[in-house]
mmCIF file of N, CA and C in Angstrom:
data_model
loop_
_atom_site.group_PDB
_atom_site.id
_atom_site.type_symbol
_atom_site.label_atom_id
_atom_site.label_comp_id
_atom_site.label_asym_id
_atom_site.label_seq_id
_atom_site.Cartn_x
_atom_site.Cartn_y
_atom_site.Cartn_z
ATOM 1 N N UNK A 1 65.670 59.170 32.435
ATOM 2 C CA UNK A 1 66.312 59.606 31.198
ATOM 3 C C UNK A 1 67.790 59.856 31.469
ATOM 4 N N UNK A 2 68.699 59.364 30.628
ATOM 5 C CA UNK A 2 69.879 59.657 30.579
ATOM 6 C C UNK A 2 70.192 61.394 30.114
ATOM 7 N N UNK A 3 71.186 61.331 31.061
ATOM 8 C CA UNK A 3 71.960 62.959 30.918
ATOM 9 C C UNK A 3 73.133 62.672 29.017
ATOM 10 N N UNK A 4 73.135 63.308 28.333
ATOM 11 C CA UNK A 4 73.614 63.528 27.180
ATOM 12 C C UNK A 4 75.186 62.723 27.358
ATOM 13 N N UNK A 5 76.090 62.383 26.772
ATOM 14 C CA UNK A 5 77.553 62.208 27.407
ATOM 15 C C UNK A 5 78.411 63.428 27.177
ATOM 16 N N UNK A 6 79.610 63.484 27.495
ATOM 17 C CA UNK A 6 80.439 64.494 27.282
ATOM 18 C C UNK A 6 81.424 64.175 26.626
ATOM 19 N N UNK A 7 81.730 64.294 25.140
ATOM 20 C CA UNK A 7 81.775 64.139 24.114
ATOM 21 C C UNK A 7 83.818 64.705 24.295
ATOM 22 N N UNK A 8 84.926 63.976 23.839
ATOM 23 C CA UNK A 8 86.010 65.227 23.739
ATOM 24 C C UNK A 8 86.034 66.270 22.958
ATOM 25 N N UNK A 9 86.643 67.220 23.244
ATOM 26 C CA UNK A 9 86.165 68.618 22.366
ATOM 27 C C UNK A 9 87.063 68.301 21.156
ATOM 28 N N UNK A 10 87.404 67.633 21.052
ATOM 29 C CA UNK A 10 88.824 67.657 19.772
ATOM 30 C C UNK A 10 87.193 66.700 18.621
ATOM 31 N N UNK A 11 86.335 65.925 18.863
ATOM 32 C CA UNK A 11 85.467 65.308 17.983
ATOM 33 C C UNK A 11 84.573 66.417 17.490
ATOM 34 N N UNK A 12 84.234 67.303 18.093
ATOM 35 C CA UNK A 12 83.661 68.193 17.698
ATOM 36 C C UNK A 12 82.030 67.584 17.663
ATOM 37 N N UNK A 13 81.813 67.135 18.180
ATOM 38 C CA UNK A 13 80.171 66.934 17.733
ATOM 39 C C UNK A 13 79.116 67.369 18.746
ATOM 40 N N UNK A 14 77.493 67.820 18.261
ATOM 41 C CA UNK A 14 76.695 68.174 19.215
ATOM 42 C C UNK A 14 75.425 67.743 18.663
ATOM 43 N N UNK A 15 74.464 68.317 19.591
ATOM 44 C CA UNK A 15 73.168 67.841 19.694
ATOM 45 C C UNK A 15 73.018 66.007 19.885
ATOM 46 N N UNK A 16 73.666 65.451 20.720
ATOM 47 C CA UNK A 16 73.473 64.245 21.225
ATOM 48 C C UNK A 16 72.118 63.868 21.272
ATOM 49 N N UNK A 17 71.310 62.641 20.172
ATOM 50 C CA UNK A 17 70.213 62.272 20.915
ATOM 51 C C UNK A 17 70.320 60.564 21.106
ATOM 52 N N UNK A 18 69.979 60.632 22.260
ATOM 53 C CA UNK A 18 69.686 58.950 22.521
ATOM 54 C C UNK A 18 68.485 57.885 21.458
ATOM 55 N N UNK A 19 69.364 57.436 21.324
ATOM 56 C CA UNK A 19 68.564 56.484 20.063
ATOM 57 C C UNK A 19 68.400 55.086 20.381
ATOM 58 N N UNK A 20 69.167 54.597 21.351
ATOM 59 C CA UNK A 20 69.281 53.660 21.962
ATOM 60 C C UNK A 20 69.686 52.815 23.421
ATOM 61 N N UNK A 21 68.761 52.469 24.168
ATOM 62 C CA UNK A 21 69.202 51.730 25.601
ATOM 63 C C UNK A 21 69.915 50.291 25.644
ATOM 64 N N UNK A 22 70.038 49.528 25.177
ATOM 65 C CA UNK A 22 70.212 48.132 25.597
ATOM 66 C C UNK A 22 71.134 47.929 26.847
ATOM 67 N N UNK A 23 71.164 46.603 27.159
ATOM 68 C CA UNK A 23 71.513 45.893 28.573
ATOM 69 C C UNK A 23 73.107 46.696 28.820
ATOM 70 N N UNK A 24 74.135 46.821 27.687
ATOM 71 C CA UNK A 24 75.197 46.897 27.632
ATOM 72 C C UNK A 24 75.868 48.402 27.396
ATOM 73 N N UNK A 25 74.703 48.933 26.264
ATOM 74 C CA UNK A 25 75.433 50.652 26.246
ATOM 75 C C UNK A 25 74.429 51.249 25.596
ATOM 76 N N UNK A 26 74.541 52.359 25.633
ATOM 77 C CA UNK A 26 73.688 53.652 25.044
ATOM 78 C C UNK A 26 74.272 53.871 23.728
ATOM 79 N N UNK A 27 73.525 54.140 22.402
ATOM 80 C CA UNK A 27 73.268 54.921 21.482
ATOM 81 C C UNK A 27 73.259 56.199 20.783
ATOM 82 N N UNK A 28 74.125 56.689 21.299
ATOM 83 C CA UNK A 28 73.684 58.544 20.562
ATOM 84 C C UNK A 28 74.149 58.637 18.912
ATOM 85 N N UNK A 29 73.339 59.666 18.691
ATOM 86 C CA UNK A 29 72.955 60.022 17.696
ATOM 87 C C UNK A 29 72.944 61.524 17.399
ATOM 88 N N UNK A 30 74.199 61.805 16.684
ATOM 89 C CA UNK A 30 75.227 63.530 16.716
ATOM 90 C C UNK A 30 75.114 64.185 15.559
ATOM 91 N N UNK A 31 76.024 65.398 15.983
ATOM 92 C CA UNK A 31 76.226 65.905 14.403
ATOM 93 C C UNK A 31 77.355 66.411 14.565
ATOM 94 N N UNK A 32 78.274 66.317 13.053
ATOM 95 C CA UNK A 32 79.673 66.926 13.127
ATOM 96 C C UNK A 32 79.344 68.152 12.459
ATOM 97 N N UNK A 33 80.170 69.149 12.556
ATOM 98 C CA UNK A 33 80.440 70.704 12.469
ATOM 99 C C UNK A 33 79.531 70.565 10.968
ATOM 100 N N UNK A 34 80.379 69.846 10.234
ATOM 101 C CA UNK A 34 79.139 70.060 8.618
ATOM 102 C C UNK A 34 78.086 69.631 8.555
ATOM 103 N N UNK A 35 77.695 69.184 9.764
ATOM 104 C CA UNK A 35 76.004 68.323 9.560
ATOM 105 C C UNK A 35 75.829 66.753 9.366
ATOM 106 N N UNK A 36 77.111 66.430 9.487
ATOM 107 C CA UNK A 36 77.189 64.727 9.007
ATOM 108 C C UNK A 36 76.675 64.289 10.090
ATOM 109 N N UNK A 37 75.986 62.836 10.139
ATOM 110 C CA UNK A 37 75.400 62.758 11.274
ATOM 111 C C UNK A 37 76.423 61.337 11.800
ATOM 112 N N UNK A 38 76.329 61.177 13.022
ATOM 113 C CA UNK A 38 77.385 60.733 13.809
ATOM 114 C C UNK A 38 76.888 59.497 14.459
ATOM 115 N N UNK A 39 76.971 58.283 14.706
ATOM 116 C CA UNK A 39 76.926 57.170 16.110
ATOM 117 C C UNK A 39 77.839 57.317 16.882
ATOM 118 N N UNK A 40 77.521 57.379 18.262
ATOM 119 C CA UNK A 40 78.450 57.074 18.954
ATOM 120 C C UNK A 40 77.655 55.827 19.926
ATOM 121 N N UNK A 41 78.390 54.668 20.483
ATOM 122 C CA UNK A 41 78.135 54.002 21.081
ATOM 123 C C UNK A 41 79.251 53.956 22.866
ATOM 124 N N UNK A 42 78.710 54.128 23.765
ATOM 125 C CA UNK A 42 79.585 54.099 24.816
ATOM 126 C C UNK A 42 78.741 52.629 25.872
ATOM 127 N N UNK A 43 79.858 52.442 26.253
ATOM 128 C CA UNK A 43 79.650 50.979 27.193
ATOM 129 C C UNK A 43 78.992 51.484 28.447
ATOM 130 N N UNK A 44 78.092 50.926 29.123
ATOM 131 C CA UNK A 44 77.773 51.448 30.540
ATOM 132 C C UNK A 44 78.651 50.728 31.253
ATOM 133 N N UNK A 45 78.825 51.626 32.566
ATOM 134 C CA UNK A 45 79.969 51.526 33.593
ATOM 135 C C UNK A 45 80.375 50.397 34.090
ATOM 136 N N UNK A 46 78.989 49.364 34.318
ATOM 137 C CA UNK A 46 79.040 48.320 34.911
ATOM 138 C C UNK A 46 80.023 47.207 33.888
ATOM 139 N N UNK A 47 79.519 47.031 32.641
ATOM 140 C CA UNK A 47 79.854 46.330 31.612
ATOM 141 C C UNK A 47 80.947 46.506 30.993
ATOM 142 N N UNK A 48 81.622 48.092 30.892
ATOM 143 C CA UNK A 48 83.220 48.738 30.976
ATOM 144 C C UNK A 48 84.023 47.515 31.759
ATOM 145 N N UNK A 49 83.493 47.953 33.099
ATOM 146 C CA UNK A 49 84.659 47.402 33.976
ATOM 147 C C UNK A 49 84.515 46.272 33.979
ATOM 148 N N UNK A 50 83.521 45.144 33.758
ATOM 149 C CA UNK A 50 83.173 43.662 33.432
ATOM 150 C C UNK A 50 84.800 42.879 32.549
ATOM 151 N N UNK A 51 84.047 44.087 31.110
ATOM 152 C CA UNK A 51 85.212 43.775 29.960
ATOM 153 C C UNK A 51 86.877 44.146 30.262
ATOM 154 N N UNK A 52 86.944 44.878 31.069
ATOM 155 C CA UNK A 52 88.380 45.558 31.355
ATOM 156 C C UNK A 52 88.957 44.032 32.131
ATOM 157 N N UNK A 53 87.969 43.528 33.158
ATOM 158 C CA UNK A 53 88.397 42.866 34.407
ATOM 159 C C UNK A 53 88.707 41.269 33.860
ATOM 160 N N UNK A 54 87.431 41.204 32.471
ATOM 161 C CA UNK A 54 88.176 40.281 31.617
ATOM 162 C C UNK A 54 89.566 39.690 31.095
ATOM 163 N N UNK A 55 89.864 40.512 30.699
ATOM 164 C CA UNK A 55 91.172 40.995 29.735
ATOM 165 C C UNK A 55 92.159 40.975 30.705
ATOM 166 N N UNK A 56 91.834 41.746 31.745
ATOM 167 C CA UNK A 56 93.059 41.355 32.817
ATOM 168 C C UNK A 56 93.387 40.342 33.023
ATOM 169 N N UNK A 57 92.555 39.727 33.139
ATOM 170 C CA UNK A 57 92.588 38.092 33.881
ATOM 171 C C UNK A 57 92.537 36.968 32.920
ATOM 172 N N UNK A 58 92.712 37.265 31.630
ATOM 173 C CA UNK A 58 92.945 36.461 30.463
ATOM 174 C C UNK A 58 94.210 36.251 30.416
ATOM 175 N N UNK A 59 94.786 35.234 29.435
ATOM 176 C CA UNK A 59 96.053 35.074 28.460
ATOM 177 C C UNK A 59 96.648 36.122 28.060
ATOM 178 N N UNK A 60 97.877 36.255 27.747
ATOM 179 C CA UNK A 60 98.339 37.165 27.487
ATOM 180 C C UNK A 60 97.829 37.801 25.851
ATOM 181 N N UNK A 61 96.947 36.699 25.399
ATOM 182 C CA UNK A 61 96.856 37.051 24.159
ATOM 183 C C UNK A 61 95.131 37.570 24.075
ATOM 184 N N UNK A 62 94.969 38.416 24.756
ATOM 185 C CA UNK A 62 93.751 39.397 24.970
ATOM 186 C C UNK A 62 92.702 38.254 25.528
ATOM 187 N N UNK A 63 91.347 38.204 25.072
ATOM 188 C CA UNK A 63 90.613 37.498 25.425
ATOM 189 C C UNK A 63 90.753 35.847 24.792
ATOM 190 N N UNK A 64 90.895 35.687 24.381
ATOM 191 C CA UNK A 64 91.090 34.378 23.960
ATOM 192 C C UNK A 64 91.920 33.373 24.798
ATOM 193 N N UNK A 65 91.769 32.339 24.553
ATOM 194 C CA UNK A 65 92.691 31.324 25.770
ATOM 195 C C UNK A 65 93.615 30.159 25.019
ATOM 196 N N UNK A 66 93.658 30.460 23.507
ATOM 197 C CA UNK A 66 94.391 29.389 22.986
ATOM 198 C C UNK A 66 95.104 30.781 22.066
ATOM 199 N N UNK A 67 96.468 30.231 21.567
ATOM 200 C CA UNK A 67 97.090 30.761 20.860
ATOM 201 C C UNK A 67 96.986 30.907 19.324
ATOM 202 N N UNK A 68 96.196 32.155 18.645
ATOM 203 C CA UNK A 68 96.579 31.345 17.323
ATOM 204 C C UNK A 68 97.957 31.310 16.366
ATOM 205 N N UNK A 69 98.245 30.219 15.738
ATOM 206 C CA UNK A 69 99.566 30.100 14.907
ATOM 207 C C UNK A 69 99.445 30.495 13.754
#
């Protein structure tokens, strides 16, 4: 079981529940101060740095490899 994430305090949200695993990121499922209920989706670590290492090593024009006009 995954440990909850740690949320910045400036979002204000709590009671994190996991709602979702897939290959790429976790699911939580929050609440803001009035009760609204919240998604948050975060990338797992492996797949973060995958996409980061992408982008580095791309075109200057993010991921893509042709320019559009």
């Amino acid at each position: 079981m995954f440990m909850p994430p740690v949320f910045p305090a400036h979002w204000h949200v709590s009671q994190p529940v996991l709602i979702a695993d897939t290959f790429s990121s976790l699911v939580w499922k929050a609440s803001l101060p009035d009760g609204t209920p919240a998604i948050v989706k975060g990338l797992k670590p492996i797949i973060a740095l995958t996409i980061l290492t992408l982008i580095a090593i791309t075109t200057p024009y993010g991921c893509s490899t042709q320019k559009n006009d």
